[in-house]
Coordinates of C-alpha atoms and ligand atoms in Angstrom, one line a residue:
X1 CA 67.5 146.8 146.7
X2 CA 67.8 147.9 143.2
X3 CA 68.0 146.6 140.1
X4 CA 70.4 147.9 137.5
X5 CA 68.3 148.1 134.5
X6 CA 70.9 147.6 131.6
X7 CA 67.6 147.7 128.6
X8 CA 66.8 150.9 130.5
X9 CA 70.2 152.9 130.4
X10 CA 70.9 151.1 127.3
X11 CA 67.4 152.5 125.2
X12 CA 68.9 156.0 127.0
X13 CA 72.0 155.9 125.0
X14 CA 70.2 154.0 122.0
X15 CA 68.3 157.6 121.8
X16 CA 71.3 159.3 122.1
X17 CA 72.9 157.9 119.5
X18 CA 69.4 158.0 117.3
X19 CA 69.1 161.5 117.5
X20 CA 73.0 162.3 116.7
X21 CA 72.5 160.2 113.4
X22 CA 69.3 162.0 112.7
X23 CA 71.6 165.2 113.5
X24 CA 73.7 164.0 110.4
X25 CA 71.0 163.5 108.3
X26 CA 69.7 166.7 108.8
X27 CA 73.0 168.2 107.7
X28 CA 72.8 165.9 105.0
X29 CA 76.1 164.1 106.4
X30 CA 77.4 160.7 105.6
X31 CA 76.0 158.5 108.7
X32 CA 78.6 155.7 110.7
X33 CA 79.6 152.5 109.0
X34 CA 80.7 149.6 110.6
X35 CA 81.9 146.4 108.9
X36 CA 81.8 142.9 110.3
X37 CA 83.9 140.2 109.3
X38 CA 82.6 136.6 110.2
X39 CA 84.8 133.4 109.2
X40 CA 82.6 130.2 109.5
X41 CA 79.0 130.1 110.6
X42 CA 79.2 129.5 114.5
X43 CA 75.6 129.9 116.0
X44 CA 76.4 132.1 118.8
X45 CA 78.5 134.3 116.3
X46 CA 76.1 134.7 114.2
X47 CA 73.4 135.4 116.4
X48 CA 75.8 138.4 118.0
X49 CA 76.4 139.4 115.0
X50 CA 73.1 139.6 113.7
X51 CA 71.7 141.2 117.2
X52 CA 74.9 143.7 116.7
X53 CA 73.4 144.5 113.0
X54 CA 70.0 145.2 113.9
X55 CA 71.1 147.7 116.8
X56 CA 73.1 149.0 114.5
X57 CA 70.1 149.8 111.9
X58 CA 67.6 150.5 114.9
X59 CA 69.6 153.9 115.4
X60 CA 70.5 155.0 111.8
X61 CA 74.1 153.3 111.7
X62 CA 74.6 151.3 108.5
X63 CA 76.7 148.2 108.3
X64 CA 78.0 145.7 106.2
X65 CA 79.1 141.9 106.3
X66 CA 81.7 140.1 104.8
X67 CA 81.0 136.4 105.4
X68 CA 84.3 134.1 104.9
X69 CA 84.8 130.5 104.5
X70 CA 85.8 129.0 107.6
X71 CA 89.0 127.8 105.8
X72 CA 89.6 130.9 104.7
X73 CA 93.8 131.7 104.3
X74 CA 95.0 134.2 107.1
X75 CA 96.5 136.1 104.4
X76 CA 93.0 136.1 102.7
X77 CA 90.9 138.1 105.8
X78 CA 93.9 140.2 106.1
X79 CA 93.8 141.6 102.9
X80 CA 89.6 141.9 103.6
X81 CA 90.8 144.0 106.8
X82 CA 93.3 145.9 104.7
X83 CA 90.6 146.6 102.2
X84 CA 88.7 147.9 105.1
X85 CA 91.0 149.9 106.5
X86 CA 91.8 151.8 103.2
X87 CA 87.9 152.4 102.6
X88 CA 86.6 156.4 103.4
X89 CA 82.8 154.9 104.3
X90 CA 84.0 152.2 106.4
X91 CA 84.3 153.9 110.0
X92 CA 84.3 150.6 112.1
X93 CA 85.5 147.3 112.0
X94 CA 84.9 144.2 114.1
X95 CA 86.3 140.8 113.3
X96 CA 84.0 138.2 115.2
X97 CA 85.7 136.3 117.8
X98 CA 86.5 133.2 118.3
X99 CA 88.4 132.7 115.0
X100 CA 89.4 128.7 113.7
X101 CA 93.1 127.7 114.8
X102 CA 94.7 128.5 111.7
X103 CA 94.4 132.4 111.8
X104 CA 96.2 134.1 114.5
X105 CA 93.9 136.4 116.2
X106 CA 96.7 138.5 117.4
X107 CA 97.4 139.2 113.8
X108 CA 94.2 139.8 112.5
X109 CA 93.7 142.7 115.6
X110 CA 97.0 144.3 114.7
X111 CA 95.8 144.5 111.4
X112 CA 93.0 146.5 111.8
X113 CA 93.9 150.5 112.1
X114 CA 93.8 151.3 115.4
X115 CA 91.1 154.6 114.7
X116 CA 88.6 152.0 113.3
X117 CA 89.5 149.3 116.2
X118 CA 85.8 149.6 117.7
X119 CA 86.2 146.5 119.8
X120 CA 89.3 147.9 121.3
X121 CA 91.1 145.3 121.2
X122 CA 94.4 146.3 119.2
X123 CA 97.7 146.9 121.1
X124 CA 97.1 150.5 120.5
X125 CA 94.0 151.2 122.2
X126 CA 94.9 148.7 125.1
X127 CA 98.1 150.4 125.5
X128 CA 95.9 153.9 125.7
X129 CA 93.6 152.6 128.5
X130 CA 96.6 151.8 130.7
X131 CA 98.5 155.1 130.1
X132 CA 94.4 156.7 131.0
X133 CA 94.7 158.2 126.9
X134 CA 91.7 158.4 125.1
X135 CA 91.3 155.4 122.9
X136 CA 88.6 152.5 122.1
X137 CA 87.7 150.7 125.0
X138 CA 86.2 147.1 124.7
X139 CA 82.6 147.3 125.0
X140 CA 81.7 145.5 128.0
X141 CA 84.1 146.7 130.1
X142 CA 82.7 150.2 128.6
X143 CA 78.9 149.1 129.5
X144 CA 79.6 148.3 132.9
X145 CA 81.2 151.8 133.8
X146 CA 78.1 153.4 132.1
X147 CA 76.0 151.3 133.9
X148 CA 77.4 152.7 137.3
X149 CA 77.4 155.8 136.1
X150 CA 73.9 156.0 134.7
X151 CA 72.6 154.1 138.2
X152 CA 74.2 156.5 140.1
X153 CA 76.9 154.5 142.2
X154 CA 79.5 155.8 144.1
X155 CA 82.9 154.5 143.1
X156 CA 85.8 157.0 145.0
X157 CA 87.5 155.2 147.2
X158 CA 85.5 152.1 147.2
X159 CA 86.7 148.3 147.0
X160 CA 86.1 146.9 143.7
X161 CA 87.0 143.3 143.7
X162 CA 87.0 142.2 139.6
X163 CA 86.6 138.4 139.6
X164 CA 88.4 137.3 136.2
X165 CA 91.4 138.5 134.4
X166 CA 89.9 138.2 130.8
X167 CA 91.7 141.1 128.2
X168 CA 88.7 141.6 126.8
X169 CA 86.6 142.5 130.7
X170 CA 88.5 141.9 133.5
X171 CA 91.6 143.3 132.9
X172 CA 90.3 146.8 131.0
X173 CA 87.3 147.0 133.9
X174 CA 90.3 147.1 136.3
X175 CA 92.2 150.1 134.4
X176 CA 89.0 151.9 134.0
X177 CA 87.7 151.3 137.6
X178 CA 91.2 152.7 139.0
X179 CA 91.3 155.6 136.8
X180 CA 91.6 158.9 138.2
X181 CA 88.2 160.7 137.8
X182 CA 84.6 161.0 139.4
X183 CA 83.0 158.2 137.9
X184 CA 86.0 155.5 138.7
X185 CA 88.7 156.4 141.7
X186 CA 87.8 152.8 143.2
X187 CA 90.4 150.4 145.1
X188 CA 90.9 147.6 142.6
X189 CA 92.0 144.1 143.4
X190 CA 91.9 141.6 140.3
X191 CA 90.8 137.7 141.2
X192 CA 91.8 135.1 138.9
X193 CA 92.3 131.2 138.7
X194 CA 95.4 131.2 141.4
X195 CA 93.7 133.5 143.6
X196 CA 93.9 132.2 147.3
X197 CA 91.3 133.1 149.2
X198 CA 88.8 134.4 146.3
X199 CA 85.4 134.2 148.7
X200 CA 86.9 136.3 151.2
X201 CA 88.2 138.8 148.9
X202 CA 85.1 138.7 147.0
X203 CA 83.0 139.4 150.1
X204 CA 85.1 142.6 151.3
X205 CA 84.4 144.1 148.2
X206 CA 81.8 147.2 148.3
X207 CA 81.5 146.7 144.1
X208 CA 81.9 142.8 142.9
X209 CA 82.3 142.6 139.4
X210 CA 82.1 138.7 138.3
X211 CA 83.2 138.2 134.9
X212 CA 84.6 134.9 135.7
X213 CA 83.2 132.5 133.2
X214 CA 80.8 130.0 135.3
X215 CA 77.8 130.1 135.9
X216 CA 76.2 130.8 139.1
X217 CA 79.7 131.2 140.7
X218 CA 79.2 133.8 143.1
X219 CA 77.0 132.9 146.2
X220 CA 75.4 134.3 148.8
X221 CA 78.4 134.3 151.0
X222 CA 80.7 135.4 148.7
X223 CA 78.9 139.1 148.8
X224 CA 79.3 141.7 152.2
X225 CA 75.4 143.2 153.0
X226 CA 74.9 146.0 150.8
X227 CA 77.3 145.6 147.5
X228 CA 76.9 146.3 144.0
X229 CA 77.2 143.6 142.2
X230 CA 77.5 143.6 138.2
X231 CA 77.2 140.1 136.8
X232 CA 78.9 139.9 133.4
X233 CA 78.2 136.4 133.1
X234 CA 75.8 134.7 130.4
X235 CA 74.8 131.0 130.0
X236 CA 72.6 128.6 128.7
X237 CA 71.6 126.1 131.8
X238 CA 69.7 122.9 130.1
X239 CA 66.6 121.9 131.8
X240 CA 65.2 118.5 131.6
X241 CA 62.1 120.2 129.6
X242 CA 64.9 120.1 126.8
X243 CA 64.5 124.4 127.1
X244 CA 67.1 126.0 129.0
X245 CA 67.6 129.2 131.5
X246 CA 70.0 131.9 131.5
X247 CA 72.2 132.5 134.4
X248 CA 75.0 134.4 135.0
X249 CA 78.0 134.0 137.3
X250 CA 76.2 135.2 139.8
X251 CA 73.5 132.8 142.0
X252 CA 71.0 136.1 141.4
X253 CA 68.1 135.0 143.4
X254 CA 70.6 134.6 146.8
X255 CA 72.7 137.3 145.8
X256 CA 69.8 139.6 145.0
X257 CA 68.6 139.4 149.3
X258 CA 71.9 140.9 150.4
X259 CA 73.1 143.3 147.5
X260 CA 72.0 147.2 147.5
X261 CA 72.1 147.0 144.2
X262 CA 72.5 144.1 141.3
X263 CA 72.4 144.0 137.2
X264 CA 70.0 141.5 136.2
X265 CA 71.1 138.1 133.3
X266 CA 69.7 138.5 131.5
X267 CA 68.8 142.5 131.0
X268 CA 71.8 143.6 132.6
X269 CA 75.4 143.4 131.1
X270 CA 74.9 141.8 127.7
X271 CA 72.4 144.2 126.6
X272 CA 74.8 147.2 127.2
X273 CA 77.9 145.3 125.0
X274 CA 76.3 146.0 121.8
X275 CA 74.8 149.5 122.7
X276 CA 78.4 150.5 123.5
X277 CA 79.9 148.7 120.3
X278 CA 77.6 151.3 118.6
X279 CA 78.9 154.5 120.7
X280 CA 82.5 153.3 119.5
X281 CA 81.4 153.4 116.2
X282 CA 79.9 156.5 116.8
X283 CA 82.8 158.1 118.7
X284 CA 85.5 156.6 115.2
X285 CA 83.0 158.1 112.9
X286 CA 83.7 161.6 114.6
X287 CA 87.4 161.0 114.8
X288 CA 87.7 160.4 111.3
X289 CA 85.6 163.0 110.5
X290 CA 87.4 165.8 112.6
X291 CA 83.7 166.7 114.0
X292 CA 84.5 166.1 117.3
X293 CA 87.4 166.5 118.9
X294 CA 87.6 163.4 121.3
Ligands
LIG1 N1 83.1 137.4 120.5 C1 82.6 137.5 121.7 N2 82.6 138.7 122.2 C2 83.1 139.5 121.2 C3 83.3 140.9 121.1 O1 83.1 141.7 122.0 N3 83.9 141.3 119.9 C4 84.2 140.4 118.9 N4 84.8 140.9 117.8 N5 84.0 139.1 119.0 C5 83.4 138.7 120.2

């Protein structure tokens, strides 16, 4: 059985992306910029965001925050966004999610210029993945196919069952893993909340992707001898200590006994998001720049 080290692939492409930056530097280039809005002070947002920031630096890409009120106007963070969008040294830019209920999230993504939408999440870039263009795809969607690709899994003409229908993983992991080239080519059927018969879908599938939202979901009898699982799950379980474990949507230590191969929570996943935020980044630094054709 192997484990699907996501810190491992993900230091691989953190090097990558190091020594491209140094390549810049070296040419005496102007180096990727990514700017993140946060509105409010949620804990877990700002621990992403802080976590996203310090990748950010550990590879040479700069990046700026613009901390808003949490009663901040709509109009307000959409003129920050437009600002944004207008500046040459911005390259990036990533509106934290969740937003509070005044601001319409769909608005503040259509805002933001599709060629610096590194989360992927506009219209634009969504439509792209589902006509196969090039465009930003959402980052963990984007981490699990490198993850199969850097472990080496065969996905042609396998069954990948997806287990949520989130926009932000389920649904682009579903276009990606039925697009038509070498690393993808897989048979995709998409579980969600109304699916009948979920376990037995879930345990015909060669690849189970569980990004279903709770925890410890997936059991051992939900998962045919010799999957891949990828677990895209993350959450805090209280103990009665008062500390707490993390667990994904997968029951790992079961799961782990059947699967040929499994992505650790955490250590798995999570840890590629951020390193693919950064390759986005990366990849609209180059498109604005003409330096690459993508
Ligand atoms: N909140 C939770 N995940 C994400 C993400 O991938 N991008 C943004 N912008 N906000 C989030």
């Amino acid at each position: 059985m192997k484990i699907i080290d996501g810190k491992f692939y993900s230091e691989q492409i953190l090097s990558e992306l190091r020594a491209e930056v140094a390549g810049l530097i070296d040419r005496d280039l102007r180096v990727p910029h990514i700017a993140a809005i946060l509105v409010g002070s949620d804990g877990a947002s700002e621990t992403y965001i802080a976590n996203k920031e310090k990748k950010a630096r550990s590879v040479g890409i700069t990046s700026s925050l613009y901390r808003l009120p949490a009663n901040v106007s709509e109009k307000e963070l959409l003129d920050v966004i437009s600002f944004l969008n207008n500046d040459d040294e911005v390259d990036g830019i990533l509106v934290q999610l969740p937003l509070p209920a005044h601001i319409s999230a769909t608005r503040v993504i259509e805002t933001i210029l599709p060629s610096k939408d590194v989360d992927g999440f506009h219209p634009i870039n969504m439509g792209r993945l589902a006509l196969g263009q090039d465009g930003f795809v959402p980052a963990t969607p984007m981490g699990i196919m490198e993850l199969l690709r850097r472990a080496s899994i065969d996905t042609a003409g396998k069954h990948c069952v997806i287990l949520g229908r989130s926009n932000i993983v389920g649904t682009p992991a579903a276009l990606l893993m039925s697009r038509n080239n070498k690393y993808a080519n897989s048979t995709v059927t998409l579980c969600h909340s109304k699916t009948e018969n979920l376990a037995a879908i879930a345990s015909s599938a060669d690849i189970l992707i569980a990004a279903i939202g709770k925890p410890e979901f997936v059991t051992a009898s939900m998962i045919r001898e010799g999957a891949v699982v990828i677990d895209v799950g993350i959450h805090r379980l209280p103990l009665k200590d008062g500390n707490y474990r993390i667990v994904g949507d997968v029951k790992y230590d079961e799961a782990a006994t059947r699967t040929s191969a499994i992505t650790p929570v955490p250590g798995g996943v999570g840890v590629m998001t951020t390193t693919c935020l950064l390759q986005n980044v990366m990849k609209a630094y180059h498109l604005r720049n003409g330096a690459r054709p993508i």
